[in-house]
Short mmCIF file of N, CA and C in Angstrom, two decimals:
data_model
loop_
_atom_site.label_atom_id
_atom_site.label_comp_id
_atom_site.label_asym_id
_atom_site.label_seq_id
_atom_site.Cartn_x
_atom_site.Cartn_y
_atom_site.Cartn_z
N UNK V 1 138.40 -48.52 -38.25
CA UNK V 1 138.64 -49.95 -38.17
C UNK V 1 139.83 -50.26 -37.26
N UNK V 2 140.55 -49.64 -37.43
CA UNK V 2 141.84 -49.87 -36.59
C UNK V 2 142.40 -48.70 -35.37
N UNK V 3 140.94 -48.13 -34.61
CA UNK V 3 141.24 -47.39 -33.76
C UNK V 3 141.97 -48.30 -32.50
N UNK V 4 140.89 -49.28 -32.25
CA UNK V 4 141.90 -49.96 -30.68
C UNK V 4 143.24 -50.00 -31.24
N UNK V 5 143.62 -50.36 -32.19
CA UNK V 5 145.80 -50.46 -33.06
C UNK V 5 145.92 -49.46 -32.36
N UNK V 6 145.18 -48.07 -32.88
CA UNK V 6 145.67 -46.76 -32.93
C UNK V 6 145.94 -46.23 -31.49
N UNK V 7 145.00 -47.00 -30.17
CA UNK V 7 145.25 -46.76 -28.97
C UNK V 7 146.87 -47.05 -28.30
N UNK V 8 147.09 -48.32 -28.60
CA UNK V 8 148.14 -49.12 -28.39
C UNK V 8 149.14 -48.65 -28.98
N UNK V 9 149.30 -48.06 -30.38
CA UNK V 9 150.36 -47.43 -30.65
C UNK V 9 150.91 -46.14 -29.99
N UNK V 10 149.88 -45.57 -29.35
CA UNK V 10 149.64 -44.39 -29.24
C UNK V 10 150.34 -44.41 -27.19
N UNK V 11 149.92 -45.41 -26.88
CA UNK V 11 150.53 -46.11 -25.84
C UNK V 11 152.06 -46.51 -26.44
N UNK V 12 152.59 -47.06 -26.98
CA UNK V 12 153.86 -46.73 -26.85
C UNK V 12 154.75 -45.56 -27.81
N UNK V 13 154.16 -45.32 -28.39
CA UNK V 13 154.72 -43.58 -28.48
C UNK V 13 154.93 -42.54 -27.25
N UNK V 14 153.94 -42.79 -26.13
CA UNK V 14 154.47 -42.14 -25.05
C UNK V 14 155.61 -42.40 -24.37
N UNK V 15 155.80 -44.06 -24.47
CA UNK V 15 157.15 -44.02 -23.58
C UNK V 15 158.22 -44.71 -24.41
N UNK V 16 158.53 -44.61 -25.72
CA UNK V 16 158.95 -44.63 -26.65
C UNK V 16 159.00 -46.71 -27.14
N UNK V 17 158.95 -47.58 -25.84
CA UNK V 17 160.02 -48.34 -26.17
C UNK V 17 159.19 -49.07 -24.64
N UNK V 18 158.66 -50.71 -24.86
CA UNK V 18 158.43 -51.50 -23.54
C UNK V 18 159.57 -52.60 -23.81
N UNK V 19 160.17 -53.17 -22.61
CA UNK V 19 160.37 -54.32 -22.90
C UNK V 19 160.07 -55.54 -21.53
N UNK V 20 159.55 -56.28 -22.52
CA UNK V 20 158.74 -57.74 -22.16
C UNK V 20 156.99 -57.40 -22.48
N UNK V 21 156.85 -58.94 -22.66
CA UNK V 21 155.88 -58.85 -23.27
C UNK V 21 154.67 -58.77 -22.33
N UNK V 22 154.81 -59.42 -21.13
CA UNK V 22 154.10 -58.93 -19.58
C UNK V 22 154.09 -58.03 -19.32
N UNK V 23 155.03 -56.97 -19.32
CA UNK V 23 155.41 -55.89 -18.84
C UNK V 23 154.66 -55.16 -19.86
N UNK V 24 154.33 -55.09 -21.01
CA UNK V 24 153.32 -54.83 -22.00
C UNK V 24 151.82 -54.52 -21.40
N UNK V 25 151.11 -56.14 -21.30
CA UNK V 25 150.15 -56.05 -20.88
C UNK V 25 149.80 -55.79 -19.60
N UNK V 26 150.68 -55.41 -18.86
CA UNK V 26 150.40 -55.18 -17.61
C UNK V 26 150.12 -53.66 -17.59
N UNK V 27 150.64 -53.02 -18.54
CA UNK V 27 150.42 -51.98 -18.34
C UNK V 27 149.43 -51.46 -19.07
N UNK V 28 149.11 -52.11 -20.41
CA UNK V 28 147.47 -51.86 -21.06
C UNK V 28 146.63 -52.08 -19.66
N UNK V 29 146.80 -53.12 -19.01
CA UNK V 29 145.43 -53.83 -18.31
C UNK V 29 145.50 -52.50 -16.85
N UNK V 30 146.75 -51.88 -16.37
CA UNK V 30 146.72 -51.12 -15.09
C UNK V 30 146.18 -49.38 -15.73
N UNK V 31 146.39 -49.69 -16.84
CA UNK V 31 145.97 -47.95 -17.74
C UNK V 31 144.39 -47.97 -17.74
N UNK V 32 143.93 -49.57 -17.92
CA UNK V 32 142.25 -49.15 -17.95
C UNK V 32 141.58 -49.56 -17.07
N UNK V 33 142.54 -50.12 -16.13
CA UNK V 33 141.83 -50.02 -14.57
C UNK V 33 141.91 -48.36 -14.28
N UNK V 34 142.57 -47.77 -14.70
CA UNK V 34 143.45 -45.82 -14.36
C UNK V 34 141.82 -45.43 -15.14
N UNK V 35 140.70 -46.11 -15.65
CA UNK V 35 139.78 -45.63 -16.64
C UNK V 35 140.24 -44.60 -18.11
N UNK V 36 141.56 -44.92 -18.41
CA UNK V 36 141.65 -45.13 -19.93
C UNK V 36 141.19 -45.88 -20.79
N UNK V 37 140.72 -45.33 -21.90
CA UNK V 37 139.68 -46.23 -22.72
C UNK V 37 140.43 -47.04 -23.67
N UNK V 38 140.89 -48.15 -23.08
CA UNK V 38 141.29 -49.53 -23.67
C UNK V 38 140.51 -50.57 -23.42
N UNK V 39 139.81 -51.21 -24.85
CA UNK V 39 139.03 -51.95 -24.40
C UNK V 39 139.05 -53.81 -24.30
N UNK V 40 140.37 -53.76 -24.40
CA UNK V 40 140.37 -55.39 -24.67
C UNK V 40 139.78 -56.03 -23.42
N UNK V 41 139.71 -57.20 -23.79
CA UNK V 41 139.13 -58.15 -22.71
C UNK V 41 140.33 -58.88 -21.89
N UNK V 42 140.16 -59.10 -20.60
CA UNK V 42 141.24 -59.47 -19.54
C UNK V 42 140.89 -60.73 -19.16
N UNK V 43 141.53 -61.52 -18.66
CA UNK V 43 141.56 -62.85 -18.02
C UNK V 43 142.58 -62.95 -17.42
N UNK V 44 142.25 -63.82 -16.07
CA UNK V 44 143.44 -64.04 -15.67
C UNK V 44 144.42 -65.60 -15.46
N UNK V 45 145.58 -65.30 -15.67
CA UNK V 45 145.84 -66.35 -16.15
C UNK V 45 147.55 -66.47 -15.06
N UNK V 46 148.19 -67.14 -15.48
CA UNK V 46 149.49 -67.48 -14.95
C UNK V 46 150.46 -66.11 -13.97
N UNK V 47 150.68 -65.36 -15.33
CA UNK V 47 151.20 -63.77 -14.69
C UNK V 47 150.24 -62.95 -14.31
N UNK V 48 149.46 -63.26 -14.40
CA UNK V 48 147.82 -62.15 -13.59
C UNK V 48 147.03 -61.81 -14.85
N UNK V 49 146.89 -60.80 -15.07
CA UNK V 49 145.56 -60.46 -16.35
C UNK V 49 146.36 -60.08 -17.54
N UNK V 50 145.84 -61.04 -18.37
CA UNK V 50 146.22 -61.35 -19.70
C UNK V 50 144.83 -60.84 -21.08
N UNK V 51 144.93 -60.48 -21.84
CA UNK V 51 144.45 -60.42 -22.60
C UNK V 51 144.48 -61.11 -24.39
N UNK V 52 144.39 -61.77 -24.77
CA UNK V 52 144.69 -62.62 -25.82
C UNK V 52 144.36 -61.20 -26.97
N UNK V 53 142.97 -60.59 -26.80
CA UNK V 53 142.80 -59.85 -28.17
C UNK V 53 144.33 -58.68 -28.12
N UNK V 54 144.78 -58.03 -27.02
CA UNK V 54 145.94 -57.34 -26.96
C UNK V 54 146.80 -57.98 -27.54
N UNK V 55 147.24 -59.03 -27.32
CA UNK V 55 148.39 -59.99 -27.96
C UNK V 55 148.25 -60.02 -29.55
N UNK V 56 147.33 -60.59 -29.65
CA UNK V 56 146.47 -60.12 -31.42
C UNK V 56 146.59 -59.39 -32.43
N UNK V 57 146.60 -58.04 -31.26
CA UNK V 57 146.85 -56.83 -31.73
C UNK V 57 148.00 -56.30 -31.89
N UNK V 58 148.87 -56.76 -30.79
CA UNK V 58 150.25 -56.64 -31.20
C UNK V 58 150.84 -57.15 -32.34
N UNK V 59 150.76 -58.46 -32.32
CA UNK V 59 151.14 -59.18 -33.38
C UNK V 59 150.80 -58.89 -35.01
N UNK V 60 149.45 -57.85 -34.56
CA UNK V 60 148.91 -57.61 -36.40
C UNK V 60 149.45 -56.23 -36.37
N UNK V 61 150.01 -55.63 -35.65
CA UNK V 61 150.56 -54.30 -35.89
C UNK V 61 152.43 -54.65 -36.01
N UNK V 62 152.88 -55.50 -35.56
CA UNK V 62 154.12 -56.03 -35.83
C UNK V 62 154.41 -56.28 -37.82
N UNK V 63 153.09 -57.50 -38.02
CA UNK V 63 153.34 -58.31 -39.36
C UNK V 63 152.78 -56.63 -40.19
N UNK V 64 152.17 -55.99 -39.64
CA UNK V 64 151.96 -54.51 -40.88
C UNK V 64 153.21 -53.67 -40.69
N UNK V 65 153.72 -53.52 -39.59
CA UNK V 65 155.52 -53.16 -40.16
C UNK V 65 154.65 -51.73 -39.34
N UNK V 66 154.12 -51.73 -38.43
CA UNK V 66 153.61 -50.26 -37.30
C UNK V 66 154.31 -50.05 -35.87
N UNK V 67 154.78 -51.70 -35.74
CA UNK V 67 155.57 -52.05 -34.12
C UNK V 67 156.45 -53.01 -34.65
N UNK V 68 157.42 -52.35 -34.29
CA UNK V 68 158.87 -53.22 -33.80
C UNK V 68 159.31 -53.93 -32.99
N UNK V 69 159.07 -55.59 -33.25
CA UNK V 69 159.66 -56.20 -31.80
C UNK V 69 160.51 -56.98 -32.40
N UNK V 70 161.73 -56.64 -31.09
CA UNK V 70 163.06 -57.21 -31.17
C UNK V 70 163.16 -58.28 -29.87
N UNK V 71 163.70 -59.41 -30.59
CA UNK V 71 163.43 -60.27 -29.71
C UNK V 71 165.32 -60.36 -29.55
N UNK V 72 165.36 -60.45 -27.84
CA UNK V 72 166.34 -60.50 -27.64
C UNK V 72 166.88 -62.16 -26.31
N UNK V 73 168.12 -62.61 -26.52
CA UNK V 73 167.93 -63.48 -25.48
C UNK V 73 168.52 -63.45 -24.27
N UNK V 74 168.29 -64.05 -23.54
CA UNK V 74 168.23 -63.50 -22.10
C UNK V 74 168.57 -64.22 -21.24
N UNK V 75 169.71 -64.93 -20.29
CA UNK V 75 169.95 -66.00 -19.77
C UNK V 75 169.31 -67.50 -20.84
N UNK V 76 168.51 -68.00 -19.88
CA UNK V 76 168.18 -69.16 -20.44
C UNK V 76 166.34 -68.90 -21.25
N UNK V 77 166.58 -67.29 -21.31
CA UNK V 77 164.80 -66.95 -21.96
C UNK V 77 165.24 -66.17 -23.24
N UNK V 78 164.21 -65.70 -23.67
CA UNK V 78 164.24 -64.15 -24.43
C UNK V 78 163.59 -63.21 -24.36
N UNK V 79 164.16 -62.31 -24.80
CA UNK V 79 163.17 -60.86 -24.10
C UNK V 79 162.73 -60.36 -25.36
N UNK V 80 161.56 -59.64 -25.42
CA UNK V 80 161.17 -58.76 -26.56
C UNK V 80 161.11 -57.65 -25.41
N UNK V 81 161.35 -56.83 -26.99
CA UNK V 81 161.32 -55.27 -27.02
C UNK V 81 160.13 -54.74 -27.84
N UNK V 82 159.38 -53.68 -27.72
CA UNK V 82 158.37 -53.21 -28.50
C UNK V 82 158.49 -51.43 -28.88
N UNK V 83 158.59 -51.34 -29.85
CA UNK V 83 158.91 -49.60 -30.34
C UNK V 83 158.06 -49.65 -31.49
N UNK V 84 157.25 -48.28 -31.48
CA UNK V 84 156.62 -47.58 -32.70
C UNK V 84 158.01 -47.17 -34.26
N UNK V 85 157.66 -48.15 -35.12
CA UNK V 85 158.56 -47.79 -36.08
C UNK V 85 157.91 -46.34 -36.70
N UNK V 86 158.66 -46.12 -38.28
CA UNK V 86 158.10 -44.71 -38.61
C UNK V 86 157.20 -44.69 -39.17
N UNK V 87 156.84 -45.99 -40.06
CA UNK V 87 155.61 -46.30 -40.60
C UNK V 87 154.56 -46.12 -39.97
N UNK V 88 154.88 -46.62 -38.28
CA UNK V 88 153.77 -46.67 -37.36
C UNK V 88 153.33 -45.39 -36.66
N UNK V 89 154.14 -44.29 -36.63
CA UNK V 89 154.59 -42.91 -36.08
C UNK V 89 153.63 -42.29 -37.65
N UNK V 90 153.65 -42.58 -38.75
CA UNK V 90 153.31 -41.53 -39.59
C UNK V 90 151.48 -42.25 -39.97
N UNK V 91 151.30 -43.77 -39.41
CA UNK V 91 149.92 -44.04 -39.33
C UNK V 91 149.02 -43.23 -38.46
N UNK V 92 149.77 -42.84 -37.25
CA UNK V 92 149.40 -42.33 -35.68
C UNK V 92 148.73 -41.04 -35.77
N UNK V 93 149.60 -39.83 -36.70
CA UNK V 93 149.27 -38.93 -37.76
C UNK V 93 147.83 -39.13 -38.17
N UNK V 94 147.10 -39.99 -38.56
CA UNK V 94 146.00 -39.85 -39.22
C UNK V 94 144.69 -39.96 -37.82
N UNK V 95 145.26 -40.15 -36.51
CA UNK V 95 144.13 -40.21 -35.48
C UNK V 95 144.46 -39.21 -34.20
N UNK V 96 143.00 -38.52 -34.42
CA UNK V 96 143.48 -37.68 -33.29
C UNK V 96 142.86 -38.41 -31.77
N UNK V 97 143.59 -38.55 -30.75
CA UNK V 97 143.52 -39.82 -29.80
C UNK V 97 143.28 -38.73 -28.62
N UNK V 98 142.10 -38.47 -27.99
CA UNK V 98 141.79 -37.76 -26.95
C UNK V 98 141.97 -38.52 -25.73
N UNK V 99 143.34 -38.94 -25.54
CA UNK V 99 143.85 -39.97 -24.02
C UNK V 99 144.34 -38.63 -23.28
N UNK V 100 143.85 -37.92 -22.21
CA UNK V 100 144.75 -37.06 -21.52
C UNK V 100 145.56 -37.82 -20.41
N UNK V 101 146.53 -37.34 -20.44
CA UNK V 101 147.85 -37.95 -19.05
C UNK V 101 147.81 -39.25 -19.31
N UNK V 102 147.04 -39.90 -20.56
CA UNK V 102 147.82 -40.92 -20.56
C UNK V 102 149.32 -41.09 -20.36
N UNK V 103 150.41 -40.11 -20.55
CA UNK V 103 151.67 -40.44 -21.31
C UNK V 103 152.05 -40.34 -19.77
N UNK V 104 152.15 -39.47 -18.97
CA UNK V 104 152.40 -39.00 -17.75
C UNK V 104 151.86 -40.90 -16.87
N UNK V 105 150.68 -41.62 -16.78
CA UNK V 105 150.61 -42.80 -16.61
C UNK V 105 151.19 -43.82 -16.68
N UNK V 106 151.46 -43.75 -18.51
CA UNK V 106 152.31 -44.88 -19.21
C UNK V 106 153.93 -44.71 -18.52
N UNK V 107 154.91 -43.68 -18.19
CA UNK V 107 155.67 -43.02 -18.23
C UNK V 107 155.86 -44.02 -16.93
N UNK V 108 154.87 -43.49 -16.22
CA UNK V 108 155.02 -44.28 -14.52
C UNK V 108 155.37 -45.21 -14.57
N UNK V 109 154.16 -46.40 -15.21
CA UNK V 109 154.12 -47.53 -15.34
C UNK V 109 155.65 -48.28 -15.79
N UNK V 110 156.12 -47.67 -17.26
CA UNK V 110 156.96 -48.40 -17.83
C UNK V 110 158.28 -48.30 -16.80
N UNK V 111 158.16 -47.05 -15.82
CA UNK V 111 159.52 -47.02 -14.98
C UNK V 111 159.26 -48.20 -13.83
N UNK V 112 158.59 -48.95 -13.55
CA UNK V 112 158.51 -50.19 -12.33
C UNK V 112 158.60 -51.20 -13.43
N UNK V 113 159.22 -51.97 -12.36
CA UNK V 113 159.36 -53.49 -13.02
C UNK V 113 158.19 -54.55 -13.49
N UNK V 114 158.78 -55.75 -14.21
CA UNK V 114 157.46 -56.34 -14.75
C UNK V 114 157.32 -56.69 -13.62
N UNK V 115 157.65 -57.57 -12.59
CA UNK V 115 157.30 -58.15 -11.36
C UNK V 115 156.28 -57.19 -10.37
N UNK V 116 156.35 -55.55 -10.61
CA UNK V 116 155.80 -54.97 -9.43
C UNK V 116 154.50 -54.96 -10.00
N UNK V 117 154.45 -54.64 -11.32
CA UNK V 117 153.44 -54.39 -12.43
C UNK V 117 152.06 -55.81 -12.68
N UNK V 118 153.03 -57.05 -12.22
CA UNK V 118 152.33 -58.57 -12.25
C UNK V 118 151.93 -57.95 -11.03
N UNK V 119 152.47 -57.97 -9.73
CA UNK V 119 151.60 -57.81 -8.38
C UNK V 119 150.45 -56.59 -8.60
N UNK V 120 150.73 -55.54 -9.03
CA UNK V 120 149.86 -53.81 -9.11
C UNK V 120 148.03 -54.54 -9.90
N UNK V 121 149.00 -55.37 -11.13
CA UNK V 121 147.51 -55.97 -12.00
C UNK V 121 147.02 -56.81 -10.96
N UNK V 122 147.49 -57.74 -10.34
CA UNK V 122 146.97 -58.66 -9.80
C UNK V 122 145.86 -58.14 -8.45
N UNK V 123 146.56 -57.20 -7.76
CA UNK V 123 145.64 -56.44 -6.97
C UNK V 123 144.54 -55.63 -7.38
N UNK V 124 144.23 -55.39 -8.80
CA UNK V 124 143.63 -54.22 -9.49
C UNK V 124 142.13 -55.33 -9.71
N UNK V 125 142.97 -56.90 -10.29
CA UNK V 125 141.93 -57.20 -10.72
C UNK V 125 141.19 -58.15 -9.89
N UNK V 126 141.63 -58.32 -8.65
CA UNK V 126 140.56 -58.86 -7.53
C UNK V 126 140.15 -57.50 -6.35
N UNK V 127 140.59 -56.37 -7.10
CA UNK V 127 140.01 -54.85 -6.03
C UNK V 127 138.37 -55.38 -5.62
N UNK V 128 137.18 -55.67 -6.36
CA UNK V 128 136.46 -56.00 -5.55
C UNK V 128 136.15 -56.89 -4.04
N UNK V 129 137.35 -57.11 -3.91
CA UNK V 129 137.23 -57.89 -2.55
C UNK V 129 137.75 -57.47 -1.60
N UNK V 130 137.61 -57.63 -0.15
CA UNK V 130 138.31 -57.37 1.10
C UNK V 130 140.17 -57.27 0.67
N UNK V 131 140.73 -56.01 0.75
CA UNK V 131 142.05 -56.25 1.04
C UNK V 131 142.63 -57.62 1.60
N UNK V 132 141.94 -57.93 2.76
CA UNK V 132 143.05 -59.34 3.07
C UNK V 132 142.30 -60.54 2.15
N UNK V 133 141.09 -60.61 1.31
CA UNK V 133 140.98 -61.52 0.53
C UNK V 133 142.18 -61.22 -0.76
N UNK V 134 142.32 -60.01 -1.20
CA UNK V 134 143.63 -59.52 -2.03
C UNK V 134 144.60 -60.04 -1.87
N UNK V 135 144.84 -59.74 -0.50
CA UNK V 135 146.86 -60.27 0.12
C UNK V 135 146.14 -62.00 0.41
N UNK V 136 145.32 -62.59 0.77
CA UNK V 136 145.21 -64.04 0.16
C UNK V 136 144.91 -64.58 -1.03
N UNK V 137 144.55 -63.76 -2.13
CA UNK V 137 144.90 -63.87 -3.40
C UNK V 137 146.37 -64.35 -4.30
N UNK V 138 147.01 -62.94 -3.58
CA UNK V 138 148.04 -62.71 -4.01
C UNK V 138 149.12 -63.62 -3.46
N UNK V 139 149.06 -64.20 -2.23
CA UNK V 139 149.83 -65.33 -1.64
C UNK V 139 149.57 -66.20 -2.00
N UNK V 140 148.62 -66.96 -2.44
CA UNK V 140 148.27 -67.88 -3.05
C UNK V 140 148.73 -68.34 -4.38
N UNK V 141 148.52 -67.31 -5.05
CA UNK V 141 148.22 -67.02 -6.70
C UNK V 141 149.99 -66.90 -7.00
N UNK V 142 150.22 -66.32 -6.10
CA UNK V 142 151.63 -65.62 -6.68
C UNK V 142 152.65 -65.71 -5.53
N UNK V 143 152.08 -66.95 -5.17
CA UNK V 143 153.29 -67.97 -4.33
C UNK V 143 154.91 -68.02 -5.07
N UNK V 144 154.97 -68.25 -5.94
CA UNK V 144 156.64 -67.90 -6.52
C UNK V 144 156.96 -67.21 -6.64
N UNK V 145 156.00 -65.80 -6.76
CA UNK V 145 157.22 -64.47 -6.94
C UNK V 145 157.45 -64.52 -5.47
N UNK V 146 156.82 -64.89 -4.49
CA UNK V 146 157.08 -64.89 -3.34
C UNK V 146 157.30 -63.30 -2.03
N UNK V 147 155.88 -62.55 -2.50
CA UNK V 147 155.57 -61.13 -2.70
C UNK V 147 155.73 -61.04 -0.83
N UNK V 148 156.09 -59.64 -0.83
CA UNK V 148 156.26 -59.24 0.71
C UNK V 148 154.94 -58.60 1.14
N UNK V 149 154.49 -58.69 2.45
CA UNK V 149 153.27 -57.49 3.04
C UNK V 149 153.61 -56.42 2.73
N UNK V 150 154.99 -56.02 2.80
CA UNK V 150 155.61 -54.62 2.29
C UNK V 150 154.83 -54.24 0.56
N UNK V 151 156.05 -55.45 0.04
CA UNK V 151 155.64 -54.90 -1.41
C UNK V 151 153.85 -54.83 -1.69
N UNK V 152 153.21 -55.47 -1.14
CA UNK V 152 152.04 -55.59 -1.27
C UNK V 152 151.18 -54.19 -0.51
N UNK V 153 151.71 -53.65 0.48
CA UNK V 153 150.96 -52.66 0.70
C UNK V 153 151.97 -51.01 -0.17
N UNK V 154 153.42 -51.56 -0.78
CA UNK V 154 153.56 -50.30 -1.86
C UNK V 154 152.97 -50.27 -3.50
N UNK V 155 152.19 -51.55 -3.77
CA UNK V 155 151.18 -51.62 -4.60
C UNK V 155 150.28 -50.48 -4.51
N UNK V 156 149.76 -50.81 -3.53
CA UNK V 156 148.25 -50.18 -3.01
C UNK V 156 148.56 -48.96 -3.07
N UNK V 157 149.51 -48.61 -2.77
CA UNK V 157 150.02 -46.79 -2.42
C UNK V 157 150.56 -46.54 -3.98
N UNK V 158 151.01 -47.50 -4.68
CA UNK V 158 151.01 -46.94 -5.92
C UNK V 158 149.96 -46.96 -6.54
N UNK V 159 149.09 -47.70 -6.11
CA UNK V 159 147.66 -47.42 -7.14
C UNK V 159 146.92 -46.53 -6.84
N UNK V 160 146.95 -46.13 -5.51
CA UNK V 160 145.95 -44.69 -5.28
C UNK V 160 147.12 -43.96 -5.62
N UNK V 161 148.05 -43.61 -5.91
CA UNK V 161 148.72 -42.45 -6.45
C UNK V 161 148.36 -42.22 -8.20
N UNK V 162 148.63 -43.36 -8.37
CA UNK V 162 147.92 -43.80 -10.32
C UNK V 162 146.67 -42.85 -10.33
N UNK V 163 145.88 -43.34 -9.31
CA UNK V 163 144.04 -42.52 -8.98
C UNK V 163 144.17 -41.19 -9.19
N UNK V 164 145.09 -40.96 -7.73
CA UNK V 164 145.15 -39.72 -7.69
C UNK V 164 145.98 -38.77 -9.38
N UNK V 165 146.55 -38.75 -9.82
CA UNK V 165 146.80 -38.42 -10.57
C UNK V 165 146.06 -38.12 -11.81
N UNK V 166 145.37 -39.27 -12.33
CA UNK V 166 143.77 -40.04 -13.06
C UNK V 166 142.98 -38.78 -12.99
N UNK V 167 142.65 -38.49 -12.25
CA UNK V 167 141.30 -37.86 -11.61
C UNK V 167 141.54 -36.54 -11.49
N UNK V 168 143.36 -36.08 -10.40
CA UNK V 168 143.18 -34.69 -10.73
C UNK V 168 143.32 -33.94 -11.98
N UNK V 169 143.97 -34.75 -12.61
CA UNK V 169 143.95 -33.69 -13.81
C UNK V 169 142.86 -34.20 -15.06
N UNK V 170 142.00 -35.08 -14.64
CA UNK V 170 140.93 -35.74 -15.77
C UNK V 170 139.71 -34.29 -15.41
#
């Protein structure tokens, strides 16, 4: 019943500790573009691909006392933090989770920023189209982060490295 929980926990047990809550889903949504088997549903929305059932899920693994979020404040915002408590560490115990290199993935992921991570999803999830329909996506769409051709083509080179990685050792 609570295997997708068990994915997500299992996702931050690898890199002990996310913080922001974008920076979260950005990295569920860039792990199963990587074809890790996470199955929530994506949309895209303001910060790029969002998932509401992920959010869901967070939140029902928070109120069962499995994830720890610390909400912290932040200039004129607040930041959450997300960590596997021990309750949630000794639930984890009961599933054996056949993700290989997930952690080696997650690891990547959580070391770039939420901002590179909003651009990486955002390119992932209009990949069916012409690259320059992408970089007119992404100029468009994500006119305020106000993204460089640069940063936009070290996306791309980080996502075939994500691949490459994916694949050689899958």
């Amino acid at each position: 019943m609570l295997f997708e929980h068990a994915k997500i926990m299992r996702a931050l047990a690898a890199v002990g500790e996310i913080v922001g809550r974008k920076k979260l889903q950005k990295m569920i949504y860039i792990a199963k573009k990587m074809k890790f088997p996470f199955y929530e549903k994506f949309d895209f929305h303001f910060y790029g691909p969002y998932s509401e059932e992920l959010t869901l899920r967070i939140e029902e693994l928070c109120n069962v006392g499995f994830l720890q979020e610390m909400k912290e404040k932040k200039g004129g915002y607040y930041q959450y933090r997300y960590a596997l408590t021990e309750a949630g560490e000794q639930f984890l115990t009961h599933y054996h989770l056949d993700m290989p290199d997930l952690d080696v993935c997650l690891r990547s992921l959580n070391e770039q920023s939420a901002r590179f991570l909003e651009l990486v999803s955002t390119i992932l999830y209009f990949e069916d189209l012409s690259k320059d329909e992408v970089k007119e996506k992404v100029f468009t769409l994500k006119s305020k982060q106000r993204y460089t051709e640069e940063e936009v083509e070290e996306a791309y080179r980080y996502i075939e490295q994500l691949r490459e990685q994916a694949y050689i050792k899958s």
